[in-house]
Tab-separated table of C-alpha atoms and ligand atoms in Angstrom:
chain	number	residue	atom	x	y	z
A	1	UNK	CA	0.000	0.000	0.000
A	2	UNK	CA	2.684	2.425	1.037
A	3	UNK	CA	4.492	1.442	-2.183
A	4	UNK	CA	1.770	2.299	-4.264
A	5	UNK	CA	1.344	5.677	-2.254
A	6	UNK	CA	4.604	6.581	-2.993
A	7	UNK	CA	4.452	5.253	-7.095
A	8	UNK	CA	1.703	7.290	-7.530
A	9	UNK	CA	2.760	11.134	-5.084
A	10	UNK	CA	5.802	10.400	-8.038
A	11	UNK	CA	3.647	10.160	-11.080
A	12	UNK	CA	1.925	13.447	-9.957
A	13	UNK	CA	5.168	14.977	-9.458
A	14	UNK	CA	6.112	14.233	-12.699
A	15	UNK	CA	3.159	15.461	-14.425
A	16	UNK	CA	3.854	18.986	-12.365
A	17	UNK	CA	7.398	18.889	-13.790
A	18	UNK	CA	7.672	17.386	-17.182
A	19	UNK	CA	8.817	19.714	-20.000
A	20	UNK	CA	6.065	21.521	-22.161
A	21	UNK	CA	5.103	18.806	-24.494
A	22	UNK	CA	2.444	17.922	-27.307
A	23	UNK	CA	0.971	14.823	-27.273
A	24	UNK	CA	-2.099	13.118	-28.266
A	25	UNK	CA	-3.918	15.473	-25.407
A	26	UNK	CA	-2.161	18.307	-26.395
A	27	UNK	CA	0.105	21.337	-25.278
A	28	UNK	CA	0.781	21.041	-21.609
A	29	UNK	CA	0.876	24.837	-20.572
A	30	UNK	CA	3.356	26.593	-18.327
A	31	UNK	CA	4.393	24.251	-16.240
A	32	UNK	CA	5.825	24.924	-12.554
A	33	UNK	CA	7.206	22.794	-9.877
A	34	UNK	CA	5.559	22.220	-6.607
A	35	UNK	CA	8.711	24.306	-4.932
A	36	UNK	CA	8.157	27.315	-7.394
A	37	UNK	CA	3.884	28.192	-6.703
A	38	UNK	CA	2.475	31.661	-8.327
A	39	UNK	CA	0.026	33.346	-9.069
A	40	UNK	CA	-2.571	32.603	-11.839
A	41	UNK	CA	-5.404	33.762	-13.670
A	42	UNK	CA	-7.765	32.668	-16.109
A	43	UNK	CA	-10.796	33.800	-18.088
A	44	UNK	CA	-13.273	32.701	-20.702
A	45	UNK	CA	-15.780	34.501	-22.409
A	46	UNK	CA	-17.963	31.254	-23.424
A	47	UNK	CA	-17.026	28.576	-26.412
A	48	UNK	CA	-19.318	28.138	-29.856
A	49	UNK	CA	-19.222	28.437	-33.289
A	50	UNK	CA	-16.775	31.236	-33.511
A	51	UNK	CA	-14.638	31.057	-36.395
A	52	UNK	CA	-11.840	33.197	-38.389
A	53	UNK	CA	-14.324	35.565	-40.625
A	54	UNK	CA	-17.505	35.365	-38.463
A	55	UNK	CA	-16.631	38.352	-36.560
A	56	UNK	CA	-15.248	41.835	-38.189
A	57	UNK	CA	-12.194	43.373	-37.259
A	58	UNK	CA	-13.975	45.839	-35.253
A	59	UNK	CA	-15.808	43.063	-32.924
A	60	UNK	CA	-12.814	41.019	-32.812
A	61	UNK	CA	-11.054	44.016	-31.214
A	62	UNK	CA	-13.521	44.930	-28.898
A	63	UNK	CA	-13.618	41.817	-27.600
A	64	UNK	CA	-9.916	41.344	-27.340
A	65	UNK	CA	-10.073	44.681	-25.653
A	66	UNK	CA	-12.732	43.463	-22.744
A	67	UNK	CA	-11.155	40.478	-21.858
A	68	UNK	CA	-7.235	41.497	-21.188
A	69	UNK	CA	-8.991	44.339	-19.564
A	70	UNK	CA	-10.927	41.282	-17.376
A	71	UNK	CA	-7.539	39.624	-16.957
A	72	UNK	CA	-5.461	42.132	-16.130
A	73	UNK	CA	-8.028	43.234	-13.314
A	74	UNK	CA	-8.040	40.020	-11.982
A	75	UNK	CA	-4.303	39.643	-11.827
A	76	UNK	CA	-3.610	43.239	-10.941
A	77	UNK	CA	-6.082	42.024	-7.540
A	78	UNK	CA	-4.383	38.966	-7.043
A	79	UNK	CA	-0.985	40.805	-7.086
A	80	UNK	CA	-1.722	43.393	-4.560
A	81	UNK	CA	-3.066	40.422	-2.647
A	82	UNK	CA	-6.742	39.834	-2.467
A	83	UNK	CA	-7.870	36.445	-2.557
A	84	UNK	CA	-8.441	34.233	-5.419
A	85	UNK	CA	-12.129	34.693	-4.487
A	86	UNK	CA	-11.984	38.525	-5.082
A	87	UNK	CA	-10.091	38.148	-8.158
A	88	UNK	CA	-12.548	36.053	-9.905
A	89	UNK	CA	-15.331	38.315	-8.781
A	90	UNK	CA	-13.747	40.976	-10.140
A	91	UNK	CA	-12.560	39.851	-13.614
A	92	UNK	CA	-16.932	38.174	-14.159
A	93	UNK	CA	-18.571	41.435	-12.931
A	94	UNK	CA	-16.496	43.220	-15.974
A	95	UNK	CA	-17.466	41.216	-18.416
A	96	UNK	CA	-21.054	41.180	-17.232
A	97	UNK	CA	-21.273	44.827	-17.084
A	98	UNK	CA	-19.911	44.850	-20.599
A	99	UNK	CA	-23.075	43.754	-23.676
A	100	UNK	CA	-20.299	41.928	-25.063
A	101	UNK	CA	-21.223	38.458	-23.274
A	102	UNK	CA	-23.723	36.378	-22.467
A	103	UNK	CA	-23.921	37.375	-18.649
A	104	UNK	CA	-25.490	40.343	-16.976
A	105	UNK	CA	-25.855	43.105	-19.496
A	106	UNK	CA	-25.169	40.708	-22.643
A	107	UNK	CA	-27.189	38.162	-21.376
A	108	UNK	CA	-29.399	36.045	-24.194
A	109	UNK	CA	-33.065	36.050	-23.958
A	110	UNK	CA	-35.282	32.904	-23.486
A	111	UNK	CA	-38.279	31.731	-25.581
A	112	UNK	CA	-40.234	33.610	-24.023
A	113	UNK	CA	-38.326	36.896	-24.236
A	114	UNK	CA	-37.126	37.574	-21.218
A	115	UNK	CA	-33.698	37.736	-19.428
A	116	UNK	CA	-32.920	34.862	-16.923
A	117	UNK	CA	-29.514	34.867	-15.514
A	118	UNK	CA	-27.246	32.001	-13.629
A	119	UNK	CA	-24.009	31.841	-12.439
A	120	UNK	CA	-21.781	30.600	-9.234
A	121	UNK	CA	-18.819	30.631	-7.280
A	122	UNK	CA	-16.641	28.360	-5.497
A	123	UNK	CA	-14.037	28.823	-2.727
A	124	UNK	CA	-11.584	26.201	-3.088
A	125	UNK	CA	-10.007	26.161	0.034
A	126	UNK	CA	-13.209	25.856	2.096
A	127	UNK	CA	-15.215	23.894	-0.872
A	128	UNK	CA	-17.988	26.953	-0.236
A	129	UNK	CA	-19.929	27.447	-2.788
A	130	UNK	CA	-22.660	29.885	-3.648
A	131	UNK	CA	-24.884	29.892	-6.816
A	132	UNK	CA	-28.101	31.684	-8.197
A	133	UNK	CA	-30.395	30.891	-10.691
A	134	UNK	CA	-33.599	32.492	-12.655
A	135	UNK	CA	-32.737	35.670	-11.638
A	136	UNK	CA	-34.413	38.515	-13.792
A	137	UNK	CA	-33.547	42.144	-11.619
A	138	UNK	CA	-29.645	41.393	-10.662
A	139	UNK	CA	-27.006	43.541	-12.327
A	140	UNK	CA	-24.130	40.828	-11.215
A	141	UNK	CA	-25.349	37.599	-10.484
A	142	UNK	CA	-21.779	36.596	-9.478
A	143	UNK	CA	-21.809	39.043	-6.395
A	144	UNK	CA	-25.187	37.737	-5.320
A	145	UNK	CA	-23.620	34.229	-5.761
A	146	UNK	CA	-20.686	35.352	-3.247
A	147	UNK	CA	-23.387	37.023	-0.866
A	148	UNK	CA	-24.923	33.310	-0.798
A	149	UNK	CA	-21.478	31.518	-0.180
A	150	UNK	CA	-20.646	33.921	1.932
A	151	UNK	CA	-23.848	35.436	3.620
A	152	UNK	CA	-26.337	32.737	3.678
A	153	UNK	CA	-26.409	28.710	5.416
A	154	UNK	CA	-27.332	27.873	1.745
A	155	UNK	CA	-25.173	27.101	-1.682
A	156	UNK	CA	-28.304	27.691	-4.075
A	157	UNK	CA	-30.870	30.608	-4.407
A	158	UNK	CA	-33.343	30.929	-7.215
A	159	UNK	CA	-36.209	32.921	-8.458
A	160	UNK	CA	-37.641	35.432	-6.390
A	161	UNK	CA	-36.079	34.555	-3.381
A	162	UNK	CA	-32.861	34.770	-4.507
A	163	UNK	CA	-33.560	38.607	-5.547
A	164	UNK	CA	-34.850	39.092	-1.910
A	165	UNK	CA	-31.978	38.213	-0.390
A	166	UNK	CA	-30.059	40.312	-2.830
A	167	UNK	CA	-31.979	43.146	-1.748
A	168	UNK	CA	-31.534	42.104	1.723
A	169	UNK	CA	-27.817	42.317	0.995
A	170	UNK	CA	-27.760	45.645	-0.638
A	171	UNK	CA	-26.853	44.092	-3.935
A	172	UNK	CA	-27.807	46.163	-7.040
A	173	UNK	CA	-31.586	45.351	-8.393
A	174	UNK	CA	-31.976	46.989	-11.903
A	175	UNK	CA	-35.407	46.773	-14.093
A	176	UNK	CA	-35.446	43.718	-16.119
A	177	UNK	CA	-34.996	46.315	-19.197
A	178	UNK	CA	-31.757	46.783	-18.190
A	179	UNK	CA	-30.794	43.856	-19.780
A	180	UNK	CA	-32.050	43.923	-23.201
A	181	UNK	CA	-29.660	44.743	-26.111
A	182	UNK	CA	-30.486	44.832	-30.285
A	183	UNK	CA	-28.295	42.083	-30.692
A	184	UNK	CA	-29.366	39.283	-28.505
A	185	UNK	CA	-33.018	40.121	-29.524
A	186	UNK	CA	-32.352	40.105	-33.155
A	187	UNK	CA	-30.730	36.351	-32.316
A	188	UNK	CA	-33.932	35.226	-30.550
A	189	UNK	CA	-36.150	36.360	-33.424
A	190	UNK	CA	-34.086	34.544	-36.394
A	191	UNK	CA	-33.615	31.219	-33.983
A	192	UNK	CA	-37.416	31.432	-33.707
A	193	UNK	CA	-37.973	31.776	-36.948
A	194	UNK	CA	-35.199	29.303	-38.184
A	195	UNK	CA	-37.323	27.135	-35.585
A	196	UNK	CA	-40.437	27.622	-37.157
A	197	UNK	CA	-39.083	26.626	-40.623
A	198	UNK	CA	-38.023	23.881	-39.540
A	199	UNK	CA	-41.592	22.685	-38.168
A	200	UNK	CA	-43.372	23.754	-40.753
A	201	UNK	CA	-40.813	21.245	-43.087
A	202	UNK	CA	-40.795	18.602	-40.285
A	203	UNK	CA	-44.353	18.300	-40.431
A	204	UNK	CA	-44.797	18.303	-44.494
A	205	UNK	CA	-42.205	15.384	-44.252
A	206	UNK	CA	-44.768	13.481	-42.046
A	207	UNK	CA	-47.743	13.638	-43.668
A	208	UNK	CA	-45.716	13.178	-46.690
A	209	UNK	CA	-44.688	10.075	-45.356
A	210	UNK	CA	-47.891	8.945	-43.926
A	211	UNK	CA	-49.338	8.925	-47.720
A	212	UNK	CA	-46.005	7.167	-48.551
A	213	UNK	CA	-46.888	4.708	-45.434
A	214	UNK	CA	-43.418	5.724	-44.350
A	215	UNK	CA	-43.967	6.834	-40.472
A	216	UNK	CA	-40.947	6.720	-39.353
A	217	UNK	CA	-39.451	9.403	-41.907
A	218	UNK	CA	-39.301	12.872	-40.354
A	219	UNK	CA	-38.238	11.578	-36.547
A	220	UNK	CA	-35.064	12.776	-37.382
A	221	UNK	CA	-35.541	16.338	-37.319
A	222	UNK	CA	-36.127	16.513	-33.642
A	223	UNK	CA	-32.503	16.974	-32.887
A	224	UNK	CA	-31.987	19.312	-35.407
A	225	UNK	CA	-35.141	21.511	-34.168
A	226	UNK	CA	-33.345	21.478	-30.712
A	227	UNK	CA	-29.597	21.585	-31.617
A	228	UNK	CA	-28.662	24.979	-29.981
A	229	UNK	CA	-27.329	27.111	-33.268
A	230	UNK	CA	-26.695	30.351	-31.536
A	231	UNK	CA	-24.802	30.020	-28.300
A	232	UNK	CA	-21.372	31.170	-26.803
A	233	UNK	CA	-20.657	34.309	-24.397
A	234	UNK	CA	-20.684	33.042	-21.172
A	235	UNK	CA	-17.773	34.273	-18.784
A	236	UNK	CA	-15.776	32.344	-16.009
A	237	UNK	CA	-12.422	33.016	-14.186
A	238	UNK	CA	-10.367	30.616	-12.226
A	239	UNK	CA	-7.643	32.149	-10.155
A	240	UNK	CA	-4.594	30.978	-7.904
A	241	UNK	CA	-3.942	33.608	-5.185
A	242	UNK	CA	-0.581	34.171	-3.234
A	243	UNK	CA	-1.546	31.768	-0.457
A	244	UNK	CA	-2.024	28.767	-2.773
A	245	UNK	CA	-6.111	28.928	-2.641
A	246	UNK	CA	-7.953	28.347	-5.535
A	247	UNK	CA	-11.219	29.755	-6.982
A	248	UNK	CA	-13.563	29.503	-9.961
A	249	UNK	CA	-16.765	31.311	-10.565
A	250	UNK	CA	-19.004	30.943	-13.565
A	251	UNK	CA	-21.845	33.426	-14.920
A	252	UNK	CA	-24.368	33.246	-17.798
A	253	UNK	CA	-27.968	34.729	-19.460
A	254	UNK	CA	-28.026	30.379	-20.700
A	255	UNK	CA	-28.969	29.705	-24.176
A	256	UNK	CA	-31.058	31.410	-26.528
A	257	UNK	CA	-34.351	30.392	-27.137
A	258	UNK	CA	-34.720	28.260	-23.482
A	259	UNK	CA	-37.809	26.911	-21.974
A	260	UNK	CA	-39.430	28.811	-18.940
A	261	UNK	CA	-37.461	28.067	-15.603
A	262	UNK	CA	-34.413	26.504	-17.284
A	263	UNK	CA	-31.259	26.225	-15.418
A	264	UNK	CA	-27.778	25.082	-17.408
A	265	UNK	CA	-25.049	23.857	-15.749
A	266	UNK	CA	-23.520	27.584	-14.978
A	267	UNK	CA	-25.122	27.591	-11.495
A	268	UNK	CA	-24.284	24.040	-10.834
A	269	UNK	CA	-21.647	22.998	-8.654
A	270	UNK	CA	-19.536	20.231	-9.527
A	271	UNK	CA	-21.078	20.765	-13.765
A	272	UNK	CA	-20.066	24.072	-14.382
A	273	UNK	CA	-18.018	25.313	-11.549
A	274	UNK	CA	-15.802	23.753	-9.330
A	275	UNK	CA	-13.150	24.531	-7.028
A	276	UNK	CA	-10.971	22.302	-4.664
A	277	UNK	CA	-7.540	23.537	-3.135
A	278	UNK	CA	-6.179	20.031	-3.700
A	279	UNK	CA	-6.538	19.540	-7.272
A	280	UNK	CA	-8.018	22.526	-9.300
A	281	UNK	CA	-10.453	25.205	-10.075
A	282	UNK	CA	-12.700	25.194	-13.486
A	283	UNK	CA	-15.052	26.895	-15.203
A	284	UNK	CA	-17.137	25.903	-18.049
A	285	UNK	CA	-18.916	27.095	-21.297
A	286	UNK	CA	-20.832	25.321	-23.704
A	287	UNK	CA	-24.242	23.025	-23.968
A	288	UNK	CA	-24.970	23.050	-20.596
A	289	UNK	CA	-27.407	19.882	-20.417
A	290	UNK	CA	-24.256	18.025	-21.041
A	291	UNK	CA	-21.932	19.429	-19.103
A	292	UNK	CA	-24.755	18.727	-16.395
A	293	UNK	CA	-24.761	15.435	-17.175
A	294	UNK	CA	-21.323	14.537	-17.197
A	295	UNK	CA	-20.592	16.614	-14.209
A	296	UNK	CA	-17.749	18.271	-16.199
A	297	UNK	CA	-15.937	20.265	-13.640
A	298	UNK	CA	-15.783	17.983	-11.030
A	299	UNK	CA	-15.112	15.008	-13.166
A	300	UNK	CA	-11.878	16.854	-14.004
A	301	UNK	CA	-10.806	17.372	-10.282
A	302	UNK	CA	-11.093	13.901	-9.960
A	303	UNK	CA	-9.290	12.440	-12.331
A	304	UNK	CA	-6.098	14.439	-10.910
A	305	UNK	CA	-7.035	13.839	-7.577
A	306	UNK	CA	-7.855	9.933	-7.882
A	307	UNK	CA	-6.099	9.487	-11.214
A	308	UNK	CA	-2.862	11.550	-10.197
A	309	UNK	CA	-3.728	13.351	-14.017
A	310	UNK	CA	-2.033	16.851	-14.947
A	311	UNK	CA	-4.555	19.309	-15.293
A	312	UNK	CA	-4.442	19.500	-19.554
A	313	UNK	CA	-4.864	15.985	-19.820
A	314	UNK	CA	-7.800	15.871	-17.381
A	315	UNK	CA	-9.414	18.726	-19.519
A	316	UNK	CA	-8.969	17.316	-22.562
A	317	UNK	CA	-9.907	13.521	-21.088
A	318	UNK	CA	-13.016	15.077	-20.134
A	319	UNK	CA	-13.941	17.550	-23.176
A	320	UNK	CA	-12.447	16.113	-25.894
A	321	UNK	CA	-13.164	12.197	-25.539
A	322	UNK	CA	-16.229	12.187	-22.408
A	323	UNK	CA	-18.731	15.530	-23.780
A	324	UNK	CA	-17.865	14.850	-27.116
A	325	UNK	CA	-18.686	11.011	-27.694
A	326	UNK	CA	-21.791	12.282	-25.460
A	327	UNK	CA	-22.740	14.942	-28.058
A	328	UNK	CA	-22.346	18.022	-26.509
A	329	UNK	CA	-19.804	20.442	-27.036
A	330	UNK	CA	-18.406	23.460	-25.580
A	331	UNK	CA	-14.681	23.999	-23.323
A	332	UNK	CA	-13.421	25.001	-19.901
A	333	UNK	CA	-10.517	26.739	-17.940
A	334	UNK	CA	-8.942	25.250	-15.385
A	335	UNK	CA	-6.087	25.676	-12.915
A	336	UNK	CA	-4.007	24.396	-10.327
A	337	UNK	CA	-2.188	24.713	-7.634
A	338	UNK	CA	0.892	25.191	-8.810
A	339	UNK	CA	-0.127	27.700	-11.707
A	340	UNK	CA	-0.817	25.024	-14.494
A	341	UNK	CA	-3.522	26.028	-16.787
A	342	UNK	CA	-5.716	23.572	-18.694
A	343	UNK	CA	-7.822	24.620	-21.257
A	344	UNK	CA	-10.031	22.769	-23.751
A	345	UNK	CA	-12.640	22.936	-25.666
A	346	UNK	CA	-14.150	21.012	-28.950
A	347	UNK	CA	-16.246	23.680	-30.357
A	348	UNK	CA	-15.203	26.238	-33.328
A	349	UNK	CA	-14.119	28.779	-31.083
A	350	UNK	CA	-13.754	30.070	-27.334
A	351	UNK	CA	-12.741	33.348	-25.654
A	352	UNK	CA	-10.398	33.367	-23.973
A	353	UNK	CA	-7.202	35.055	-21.632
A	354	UNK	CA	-4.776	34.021	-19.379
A	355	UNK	CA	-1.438	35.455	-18.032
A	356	UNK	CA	1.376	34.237	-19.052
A	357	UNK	CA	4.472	32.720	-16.783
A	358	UNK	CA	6.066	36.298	-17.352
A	359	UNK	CA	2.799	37.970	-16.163
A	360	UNK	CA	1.972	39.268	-19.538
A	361	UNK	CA	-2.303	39.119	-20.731
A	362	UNK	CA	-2.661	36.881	-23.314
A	363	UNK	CA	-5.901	36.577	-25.295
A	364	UNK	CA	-7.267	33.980	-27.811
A	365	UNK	CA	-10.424	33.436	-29.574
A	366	UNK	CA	-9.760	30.634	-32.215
B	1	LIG	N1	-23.325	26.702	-20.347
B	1	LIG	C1	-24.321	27.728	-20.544
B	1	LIG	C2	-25.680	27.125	-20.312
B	1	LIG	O1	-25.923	26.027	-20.734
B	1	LIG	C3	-24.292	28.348	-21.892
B	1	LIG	C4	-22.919	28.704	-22.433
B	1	LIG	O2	-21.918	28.407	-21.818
B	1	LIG	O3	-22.847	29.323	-23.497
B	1	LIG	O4	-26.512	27.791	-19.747
């Protein structure tokens, strides 16, 4: 037994300590021995069908521009030495102030057309957690999220209630106009017509195949009615703060076009967010009824903390061979606690910025 203790506290040495290398899970970033911790920071701004061409020069900039200004923020707070907790606050309530993403301001609008915001946080030194869900009147879900963690005996507030205790706690209530933008409308309108197309079609195939005595033609075009087309923009940050303790935090408007009283895995602990001082933090982006399912962010912590797996490879173990044989798609940050960043994602696109092991922003989208 003591052996095997000791064969595997090596293995997970050497995956802190290996050389960068490329292999068939790909690039293992910034690596840093146990001896040599730092700080870290990470940020995504939601994975989807973002490719080279599908955004102008002008949006690609602006978006470039909002999320080293998110990083830096974060980092800047993590070097004068607020917790990882503050830092990841920090960094989410930018980007959900800015129309840019799918959280707070940006956030997408449901079938219905309204606004119904998620997100969470998680303290991974004290595995406290906080989340919110349904929320229509909060400007930054991710501070209510904190208040609960922090504030509250419970992890999870929805609804109504959840705004009560926000105005309990002196968190910001704005009118539910507050949140409606040109853009994300003008997305609801052409999913819901796209949608409508597509019934209209679906059911000529039927009764086209009912005089052909062909039932079964047509079934297929339930996945394609549901297949979410028009989807990416949530934020997340994971950070690494000067005393070792990790943090993510995770916050979204959902998916475009959902059903009354929907809740994606943004909110949920353990699916979207998770954060546990002896492994890693993550955040996640993507289809969140899969990411539900598979229990994406803590499946990751525990294949490094039963599996002795460096962070990349558990990211990529999880994204890239779990969600995707699953059918879902989408990516996630992740950290740990020696500074190693994971990220991964199997979709076109996801934004994204981290610093770099000479503290420098870097961004990517593609
Ligand atoms: N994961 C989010 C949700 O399912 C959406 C996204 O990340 O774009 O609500």
């Amino acid at each position: 037994m003591k052996r095997l203790l000791s064969f595997v506290l090596l293995l997970n040495l050497f995956g802190s300590i290996l050389p960068a290398q490329k292999g068939s899970f790909g690039e293992i970033k910034q690596l840093q021995g146990p001896q040599n911790p730092r700080l870290g920071f990470v940020i995504h701004g939601g994975a989807g069908v973002i490719t080279k061409g599908s955004l102008t020069p002008e949006k690609e900039k602006e978006f470039r521009a909002k999320l080293e200004e998110a990083v830096l923020a974060g980092y800047k707070a993590l070097q004068a030495g607020k917790t990882s907790v503050d830092a990841v606050e920090i960094a989410i309530r930018i980007m959900e102030d800015s129309p840019l993403f799918n959280a707070g301001k940006g956030a997408v609008f449901t079938h219905d057309g309204k606004n119904e915001l998620d997100a969470s946080i998680m303290d991974g030194k004290t595995l406290g957690a906080g989340s919110v869900a349904g929320l229509r009147r909060v400007k930054n879900p991710i501070t209510l999220a904190r208040a609960v963690m922090e504030k509250s005996e419970h992890v999870m507030m929805i609804g109504e209630g959840a705004e009560k205790f926000a105005a309990e706690q002196k968190i910001e209530l704005v009118d539910p106009k507050y949140f409606w933008t040109q853009h994300r409308w003008d997305a609801l309108q052409q999913i819901l017509k796209e949608e409508n197309e597509k019934k209209v079609k679906a059911k000529g195939q039927k009764e086209k195949a009912k005089i052909d005595g062909d039932e079964s033609s047509g079934s297929s075009q339930r996945s394609e009615v549901e297949k979410p087309s028009n989807r990416f923009g949530t934020v997340g940050a994971v950070a690494l703060d000067k005393n070792g303790d990790l943090a993510a935090g995770t916050s979204t408007g959902g998916m475009t076009n959902k059903k009354y009283g929907r809740v994606g895995d943004a909110p949920i602990i353990g699916a979207g967010t998770y954060a546990n001082d002896q492994t890693c933090a993550v955040s996640a982006t993507g289809w969140g009824e899969y990411f539900i399912r598979l229990g994406v962010a803590r499946d990751i912590s525990s294949q490094m903390e039963y599996r002795a797996m460096p962070i990349q490879q558990a990211s990529d173990l999880v994204i890239k061979q779990k969600l995707q044989k699953l059918g879902g798609d989408g990516g996630v940050i992740a950290i740990d606690k020696f500074g190693n960043i994971g990220i991964s994602f199997n979709s076109e696109g996801m934004y994204r910025a981290y610093i770099n092991a000479d503290g420098k922003p870097v961004v990517e989208i593609y």
